[in-house]
XYZ file of C-alpha atoms in Angstrom:
363
model
C 0.251 -0.054 0.011
C 2.497 2.071 0.160
C 4.394 2.237 -2.527
C 1.260 2.521 -4.507
C 0.908 5.633 -2.495
C 4.190 6.310 -2.889
C 3.586 6.147 -6.647
C 0.923 8.069 -7.174
C 2.443 10.829 -5.146
C 5.369 11.541 -7.991
C 5.194 15.065 -9.283
C 4.145 14.109 -12.961
C 3.412 10.683 -12.783
C -0.808 10.815 -13.041
C -3.606 7.741 -13.731
C -1.821 7.340 -16.663
C 1.760 6.375 -16.596
C 0.846 4.663 -13.245
C -1.936 2.359 -14.425
C 1.044 1.105 -17.528
C 3.378 1.257 -14.892
C 1.698 -1.271 -12.916
C 0.584 -3.906 -15.999
C 3.972 -3.535 -16.625
C 5.433 -4.383 -13.720
C 2.815 -5.699 -11.771
C 3.064 -4.305 -8.523
C 3.808 -1.068 -7.095
C 6.319 -2.238 -5.485
C 8.130 -4.374 -8.635
C 8.508 -0.154 -9.978
C 9.355 1.585 -7.020
C 12.873 -1.091 -6.885
C 13.009 -0.826 -10.880
C 16.124 1.276 -11.899
C 16.093 3.594 -14.085
C 16.689 1.284 -17.410
C 13.874 -0.179 -16.685
C 11.639 2.281 -15.984
C 12.402 3.691 -19.388
C 12.276 0.686 -21.101
C 8.935 0.556 -19.916
C 7.666 4.116 -21.210
C 8.270 6.553 -18.965
C 10.559 10.048 -20.270
C 14.738 10.277 -18.215
C 12.880 12.689 -15.745
C 10.485 10.889 -14.410
C 12.041 8.204 -13.961
C 14.494 9.715 -12.371
C 11.792 10.967 -9.884
C 10.930 7.102 -9.131
C 13.705 6.113 -8.681
C 14.910 8.108 -5.891
C 12.317 7.703 -3.826
C 12.100 11.013 -2.890
C 8.010 9.948 -2.227
C 8.429 7.713 0.106
C 8.259 9.910 3.037
C 5.658 11.494 2.015
C 4.282 8.769 1.671
C 4.451 7.333 5.353
C 3.563 10.200 5.999
C -0.296 9.860 4.419
C -0.338 6.195 5.286
C -0.165 7.758 9.172
C -2.105 10.724 8.522
C -5.326 7.744 6.640
C -4.284 5.041 9.369
C -5.344 7.925 12.607
C -8.012 9.695 11.354
C -9.568 6.371 10.240
C -9.478 7.460 6.074
C -9.120 3.481 4.458
C -6.699 3.428 1.104
C -8.066 1.670 -1.820
C -5.308 0.277 -4.203
C -5.897 -1.501 -7.748
C -3.854 -4.301 -6.524
C -7.000 -4.676 -3.628
C -9.903 -6.417 -4.594
C -12.034 -4.029 -2.724
C -10.384 -1.587 -4.911
C -14.199 -0.681 -7.341
C -13.601 -2.832 -10.606
C -16.239 -0.309 -12.324
C -12.403 1.118 -12.844
C -11.332 -1.248 -14.277
C -12.674 -0.149 -18.994
C -11.285 4.101 -18.303
C -7.984 4.454 -19.148
C -7.297 7.508 -16.332
C -8.627 6.455 -13.532
C -7.112 6.159 -10.355
C -5.493 3.741 -8.507
C -5.242 5.147 -5.603
C -8.561 6.067 -3.834
C -8.621 7.631 -0.045
C -12.255 7.209 1.150
C -14.132 7.692 4.648
C -17.441 5.245 4.961
C -17.507 1.441 4.726
C -19.166 1.326 1.912
C -18.825 -1.753 -0.466
C -17.505 -0.286 -4.072
C -18.269 -3.547 -6.576
C -22.182 -3.840 -4.938
C -24.885 -2.279 -5.743
C -26.513 -0.096 -8.506
C -24.190 2.717 -8.298
C -25.365 5.821 -10.575
C -24.054 8.693 -11.148
C -26.403 12.051 -10.828
C -24.691 15.041 -12.502
C -26.239 18.860 -13.157
C -25.787 22.385 -13.373
C -24.940 24.123 -9.866
C -28.165 27.029 -10.548
C -30.462 24.475 -10.869
C -33.983 26.266 -11.311
C -36.201 24.422 -8.881
C -37.719 22.288 -11.905
C -34.353 21.041 -11.891
C -34.391 20.243 -8.787
C -37.893 18.356 -8.226
C -36.524 16.566 -11.487
C -33.567 15.785 -9.409
C -35.527 14.407 -6.572
C -37.961 12.728 -9.290
C -35.420 10.684 -10.854
C -34.018 9.548 -7.079
C -37.010 8.544 -6.422
C -37.502 6.245 -9.212
C -34.525 4.419 -8.722
C -34.685 3.999 -5.254
C -38.246 2.055 -6.305
C -36.668 -0.001 -8.931
C -34.222 -0.814 -6.094
C -33.439 -0.059 -2.690
C -29.432 -1.717 -3.439
C -28.644 1.659 -6.009
C -25.953 3.471 -4.997
C -26.375 7.628 -5.820
C -22.520 9.359 -7.285
C -22.214 12.493 -7.053
C -20.024 15.243 -6.870
C -21.459 17.020 -3.401
C -20.946 21.067 -5.332
C -24.856 23.283 -5.274
C -27.742 23.461 -7.660
C -28.319 19.625 -8.622
C -25.837 17.725 -7.021
C -26.909 19.110 -3.242
C -30.519 17.370 -5.081
C -29.167 14.849 -5.954
C -27.338 13.414 -2.751
C -30.029 14.462 -0.462
C -32.446 12.801 -2.187
C -31.203 9.585 -2.473
C -30.259 10.446 1.501
C -34.198 10.998 1.558
C -35.421 7.871 0.357
C -32.945 5.517 2.062
C -30.275 4.863 -0.847
C -26.554 5.386 0.253
C -24.881 7.838 -1.832
C -21.349 8.927 -2.139
C -19.544 11.911 -2.698
C -16.982 13.078 -4.447
C -14.569 15.851 -3.973
C -12.091 17.717 -5.375
C -9.819 17.417 -2.756
C -8.866 15.816 0.398
C -11.991 13.473 1.673
C -12.010 15.491 4.367
C -11.684 18.673 3.366
C -15.932 19.848 2.182
C -16.721 21.621 -0.449
C -18.443 23.835 -0.102
C -18.227 24.149 3.934
C -22.012 24.676 4.001
C -22.855 20.602 2.914
C -20.466 19.887 5.823
C -24.356 18.768 7.451
C -25.028 17.154 4.428
C -21.693 15.581 4.019
C -21.732 13.370 7.644
C -25.060 12.905 6.668
C -24.246 10.733 3.934
C -21.367 8.838 6.185
C -24.056 8.163 8.756
C -26.828 5.981 6.421
C -24.027 4.407 5.148
C -23.093 5.715 2.170
C -19.254 7.637 1.403
C -17.383 10.519 0.873
C -14.398 9.354 -1.689
C -11.091 11.504 -3.447
C -7.871 10.290 -4.784
C -6.785 13.343 -3.315
C -3.681 13.179 -1.324
C -3.783 15.503 2.384
C -2.093 19.647 1.720
C -4.210 19.414 -2.434
C -4.208 22.880 -3.224
C -7.952 22.954 -5.355
C -8.313 24.916 -7.957
C -9.688 24.391 -11.125
C -8.506 21.211 -13.420
C -9.514 19.646 -9.825
C -12.729 19.777 -10.630
C -12.390 18.435 -14.796
C -9.565 15.341 -12.882
C -12.449 14.306 -10.382
C -15.366 14.768 -13.174
C -13.643 11.327 -13.707
C -14.475 9.259 -11.321
C -18.248 10.527 -10.864
C -18.683 9.578 -14.299
C -15.976 6.304 -13.933
C -17.599 4.683 -10.318
C -20.710 4.093 -12.419
C -22.542 1.801 -15.383
C -24.061 5.349 -16.138
C -24.165 8.945 -16.206
C -27.992 10.601 -15.358
C -27.516 14.263 -16.289
C -30.246 16.488 -15.042
C -30.568 20.023 -15.914
C -27.111 21.315 -17.784
C -26.949 24.449 -19.320
C -24.574 24.424 -22.030
C -21.950 24.097 -20.762
C -20.681 23.322 -17.388
C -19.003 20.542 -15.429
C -22.693 18.126 -16.408
C -21.416 17.935 -19.574
C -17.307 17.322 -19.319
C -18.903 14.772 -16.973
C -21.173 13.048 -19.666
C -18.094 13.219 -22.014
C -15.822 11.146 -19.960
C -18.911 9.166 -19.655
C -18.763 8.336 -23.008
C -15.439 7.960 -23.316
C -15.268 5.444 -20.607
C -18.210 3.588 -23.516
C -20.595 4.103 -20.235
C -24.284 5.408 -20.618
C -25.409 7.970 -20.591
C -28.646 9.427 -20.021
C -30.445 12.712 -20.070
C -33.533 14.366 -19.332
C -35.240 16.643 -21.244
C -36.010 20.067 -20.493
C -38.230 23.345 -22.173
C -36.161 24.076 -26.218
C -36.711 27.973 -24.831
C -35.172 27.159 -20.835
C -31.340 28.160 -21.265
C -30.676 25.511 -18.096
C -31.777 22.468 -20.667
C -30.171 23.481 -23.657
C -27.272 20.890 -22.295
C -29.110 17.991 -21.971
C -31.313 18.672 -24.630
C -28.200 18.247 -26.535
C -26.863 15.397 -25.505
C -30.680 13.901 -26.733
C -30.726 16.485 -29.843
C -27.266 15.089 -30.389
C -27.690 11.235 -29.902
C -24.735 10.890 -27.141
C -26.609 10.176 -24.287
C -30.527 8.615 -23.788
C -34.124 10.380 -23.124
C -34.696 9.278 -18.974
C -38.184 8.682 -18.619
C -38.108 6.369 -15.886
C -36.349 3.815 -13.949
C -37.052 0.806 -16.112
C -35.163 2.691 -19.544
C -32.133 2.306 -17.330
C -32.843 -1.385 -16.140
C -33.090 -1.608 -18.771
C -30.165 0.218 -21.646
C -27.657 -2.354 -18.834
C -29.888 -5.909 -18.729
C -29.956 -5.440 -15.033
C -32.112 -7.626 -13.371
C -34.804 -7.424 -13.376
C -36.771 -7.215 -9.764
C -40.256 -5.666 -8.284
C -39.639 -2.075 -7.796
C -40.156 -1.255 -3.904
C -42.636 0.363 -2.017
C -41.440 3.001 0.291
C -42.145 3.334 3.561
C -45.015 5.891 2.952
C -46.868 3.623 0.729
C -50.309 2.311 2.103
C -52.650 -0.854 1.691
C -54.800 -1.020 -0.978
C -57.168 -1.739 1.460
C -55.788 1.431 3.151
C -57.160 3.616 -0.175
C -60.883 5.209 -0.637
C -62.241 2.626 -2.472
C -62.535 5.098 -5.327
C -58.438 5.907 -4.932
C -58.498 1.996 -5.012
C -61.054 1.684 -8.316
C -59.141 4.550 -10.252
C -55.899 2.334 -9.074
C -56.678 -1.285 -10.539
C -58.534 0.035 -13.533
C -54.871 1.743 -14.201
C -53.686 -0.734 -16.511
C -49.816 -2.259 -15.883
C -46.583 -1.085 -17.472
C -48.281 1.337 -19.642
C -47.369 5.537 -19.538
C -51.147 7.624 -19.984
C -51.305 11.342 -20.143
C -54.258 12.733 -17.627
C -56.861 13.141 -20.555
C -56.328 9.360 -21.067
C -57.384 8.306 -17.944
C -60.230 10.558 -17.444
C -61.295 8.482 -20.743
C -60.534 5.139 -19.440
C -61.979 5.845 -15.306
C -65.096 7.427 -16.673
C -64.092 10.602 -15.155
C -64.825 14.905 -15.819
C -59.979 15.086 -16.481
C -60.077 18.074 -13.461
C -61.211 14.531 -10.782
C -58.763 12.578 -12.677
C -56.104 14.704 -12.106
C -56.831 14.553 -8.353
C -57.151 10.909 -8.472
C -53.878 10.457 -9.613
C -52.716 13.108 -7.419
C -53.529 10.993 -4.953
C -52.273 7.999 -6.176
C -49.097 9.569 -6.296
C -49.213 11.086 -3.081
C -49.738 7.164 -1.864
C -47.079 6.353 -4.008
C -48.238 4.229 -6.308
C -48.229 6.172 -8.532
C -45.509 7.993 -11.150
C -45.325 10.321 -13.822
C -42.238 10.974 -16.206
C -40.774 13.939 -17.646
C -43.963 13.801 -20.237
C -46.737 14.290 -17.747
C -46.897 10.833 -18.470
C -48.274 8.460 -15.944
C -47.576 5.066 -14.277
C -48.375 2.324 -11.709
C -45.147 1.641 -8.551
């Protein structure tokens, strides 16, 4: 472990060089024992080979490892079974992770939810609906995001609300919570079985490049990324591009064509870079995840707790169909206002959900 940390701390090595060295030599210990000629034969430039062979980073590696042991931060290296297998096909994924929290990176349905920092009220509400739908599809869903303002925060908050584990990726050291106002949210994430993750060592000075680097972890940790709301430019589109480069599935929520906050997501859909997100079933079908019966929320009642009118409406609602309010009014043979009221009651009881096109479906 110490050799992996030491190698990652060598200035200029980076994830790509480190992965190539590990593939060539078989272990971080073997890399650190290699001489300059052997390192250059593996493709390192002279100056980098000299830095590795000097072992100058080992003292700092010992200091980092001591700090982790004292403060309870887990260190995972690519040589360990517990290291995220989702990184296997990501050429620039980190080889060392610092983790606060005991989450198992190789169990569960991991999905990243990202979007603009300048979220609209509609975008925040849409994020909650997405996470809620994912929670109903599987209680083993893990929501990954960046703990930033806007959609990131909404994704973490919704995951906590619907009792999903959630993982926040930091741009600096794992305990350097940015923004500081999200410190309490970070604590809630840990207390709920989630994790705070970074590949940056202690003492890292956070700049714009760190946030761009962080995005590759958000994209790499999950099987798919869902972009909820994004302007024409922004960090969430960078994450989307990275996810595509990793051959991960990408989803996006559509928005009004004249809304600046939806320009990015609409562009992703229009250019066929992203799949139109309508429901959690879209994600499960695309990823070929095994079917799991939707999970009832804690507030969802049994049918016996419904009024007679609610029960009849629910039982008449076709399985696996999406219907708008007008169609439901015809189906239930009631006025439109009454159909809207009934479907609203069923949604409040956790029995019906709605997609971005205002079509309803049974849960």
